[in-house]
């Protein structure tokens, strides 16, 4: 009887430890996405301050390449949409798993 309880307890502890690892991994990914979202919002604000006479450069590897202002704004906008969607999509599966834990 005690061995059965011990094995069951050990199984539950292992499940709990796996959940902790999954949570840590999920939180780390979300923090990275949140940081990217903040950074891109700052870039969007800075690009909004520019007019057509300003020159915008894009970093490609070790080289700065000239980029049209409209193209830079569009790229940042698409990146913001992607990051926001990614955060949302990662949150939904996490919430769906919650009822299974109880």
mmCIF file of N, CA, C and O in Angstrom, residues 26 30 33 84-100:
data_model
loop_
_atom_site.group_PDB
_atom_site.id
_atom_site.type_symbol
_atom_site.label_atom_id
_atom_site.label_comp_id
_atom_site.label_asym_id
_atom_site.label_seq_id
_atom_site.Cartn_x
_atom_site.Cartn_y
_atom_site.Cartn_z
ATOM 1 N N UNK A 26 7.708 28.728 -21.587
ATOM 2 C CA UNK A 26 6.661 29.584 -22.134
ATOM 3 C C UNK A 26 6.854 31.037 -21.706
ATOM 4 O O UNK A 26 6.713 31.960 -22.517
ATOM 5 N N UNK A 30 7.583 34.292 -24.059
ATOM 6 C CA UNK A 30 6.689 35.453 -24.006
ATOM 7 C C UNK A 30 7.462 36.723 -23.667
ATOM 8 O O UNK A 30 7.207 37.790 -24.238
ATOM 9 N N UNK A 33 9.134 37.957 -26.744
ATOM 10 C CA UNK A 33 8.170 38.589 -27.643
ATOM 11 C C UNK A 33 7.739 39.957 -27.127
ATOM 12 O O UNK A 33 7.602 40.910 -27.905
ATOM 13 N N UNK A 84 2.266 40.595 -32.132
ATOM 14 C CA UNK A 84 1.026 40.623 -31.354
ATOM 15 C C UNK A 84 0.240 39.329 -31.537
ATOM 16 O O UNK A 84 -0.254 38.741 -30.568
ATOM 17 N N UNK A 85 0.147 38.863 -32.769
ATOM 18 C CA UNK A 85 -0.558 37.608 -33.042
ATOM 19 C C UNK A 85 0.150 36.430 -32.383
ATOM 20 O O UNK A 85 -0.496 35.526 -31.840
ATOM 21 N N UNK A 86 1.461 36.440 -32.415
ATOM 22 C CA UNK A 86 2.245 35.356 -31.811
ATOM 23 C C UNK A 86 2.026 35.299 -30.300
ATOM 24 O O UNK A 86 1.864 34.229 -29.723
ATOM 25 N N UNK A 87 1.998 36.457 -29.656
ATOM 26 C CA UNK A 87 1.733 36.504 -28.213
ATOM 27 C C UNK A 87 0.337 35.960 -27.931
ATOM 28 O O UNK A 87 0.140 35.156 -27.014
ATOM 29 N N UNK A 88 -0.638 36.384 -28.731
ATOM 30 C CA UNK A 88 -2.014 35.937 -28.542
ATOM 31 C C UNK A 88 -2.142 34.426 -28.749
ATOM 32 O O UNK A 88 -2.776 33.731 -27.955
ATOM 33 N N UNK A 89 -1.528 33.913 -29.807
ATOM 34 C CA UNK A 89 -1.632 32.483 -30.116
ATOM 35 C C UNK A 89 -0.935 31.619 -29.074
ATOM 36 O O UNK A 89 -1.359 30.496 -28.813
ATOM 37 N N UNK A 90 0.125 32.120 -28.479
ATOM 38 C CA UNK A 90 0.813 31.351 -27.435
ATOM 39 C C UNK A 90 0.040 31.373 -26.127
ATOM 40 O O UNK A 90 0.179 30.469 -25.314
ATOM 41 N N UNK A 91 -0.766 32.411 -25.906
ATOM 42 C CA UNK A 91 -1.534 32.529 -24.677
ATOM 43 C C UNK A 91 -2.729 31.578 -24.679
ATOM 44 O O UNK A 91 -3.031 30.960 -23.667
ATOM 45 N N UNK A 92 -3.387 31.426 -25.810
ATOM 46 C CA UNK A 92 -4.589 30.586 -25.889
ATOM 47 C C UNK A 92 -4.310 29.133 -25.510
ATOM 48 O O UNK A 92 -5.013 28.583 -24.667
ATOM 49 N N UNK A 93 -3.301 28.463 -26.075
ATOM 50 C CA UNK A 93 -3.057 27.076 -25.656
ATOM 51 C C UNK A 93 -2.734 26.953 -24.171
ATOM 52 O O UNK A 93 -3.127 25.981 -23.530
ATOM 53 N N UNK A 94 -2.042 27.931 -23.611
ATOM 54 C CA UNK A 94 -1.729 27.900 -22.182
ATOM 55 C C UNK A 94 -3.003 27.939 -21.349
ATOM 56 O O UNK A 94 -3.128 27.255 -20.355
ATOM 57 N N UNK A 95 -3.955 28.767 -21.771
ATOM 58 C CA UNK A 95 -5.215 28.869 -21.035
ATOM 59 C C UNK A 95 -6.085 27.635 -21.195
ATOM 60 O O UNK A 95 -6.824 27.261 -20.300
ATOM 61 N N UNK A 96 -6.002 26.977 -22.358
ATOM 62 C CA UNK A 96 -6.796 25.782 -22.582
ATOM 63 C C UNK A 96 -6.348 24.621 -21.706
ATOM 64 O O UNK A 96 -7.120 23.750 -21.372
ATOM 65 N N UNK A 97 -5.080 24.600 -21.321
ATOM 66 C CA UNK A 97 -4.547 23.523 -20.502
ATOM 67 C C UNK A 97 -4.906 23.664 -19.027
ATOM 68 O O UNK A 97 -4.816 22.711 -18.269
ATOM 69 N N UNK A 98 -5.292 24.842 -18.591
ATOM 70 C CA UNK A 98 -5.543 25.096 -17.173
ATOM 71 C C UNK A 98 -6.619 24.165 -16.583
ATOM 72 O O UNK A 98 -6.392 23.586 -15.527
ATOM 73 N N UNK A 99 -7.796 23.971 -17.211
ATOM 74 C CA UNK A 99 -8.804 23.100 -16.592
ATOM 75 C C UNK A 99 -8.322 21.664 -16.394
ATOM 76 O O UNK A 99 -8.767 20.980 -15.472
ATOM 77 N N UNK A 100 -7.412 21.189 -17.236
ATOM 78 C CA UNK A 100 -6.908 19.826 -17.107
ATOM 79 C C UNK A 100 -6.061 19.625 -15.863
ATOM 80 O O UNK A 100 -5.844 18.505 -15.414
#
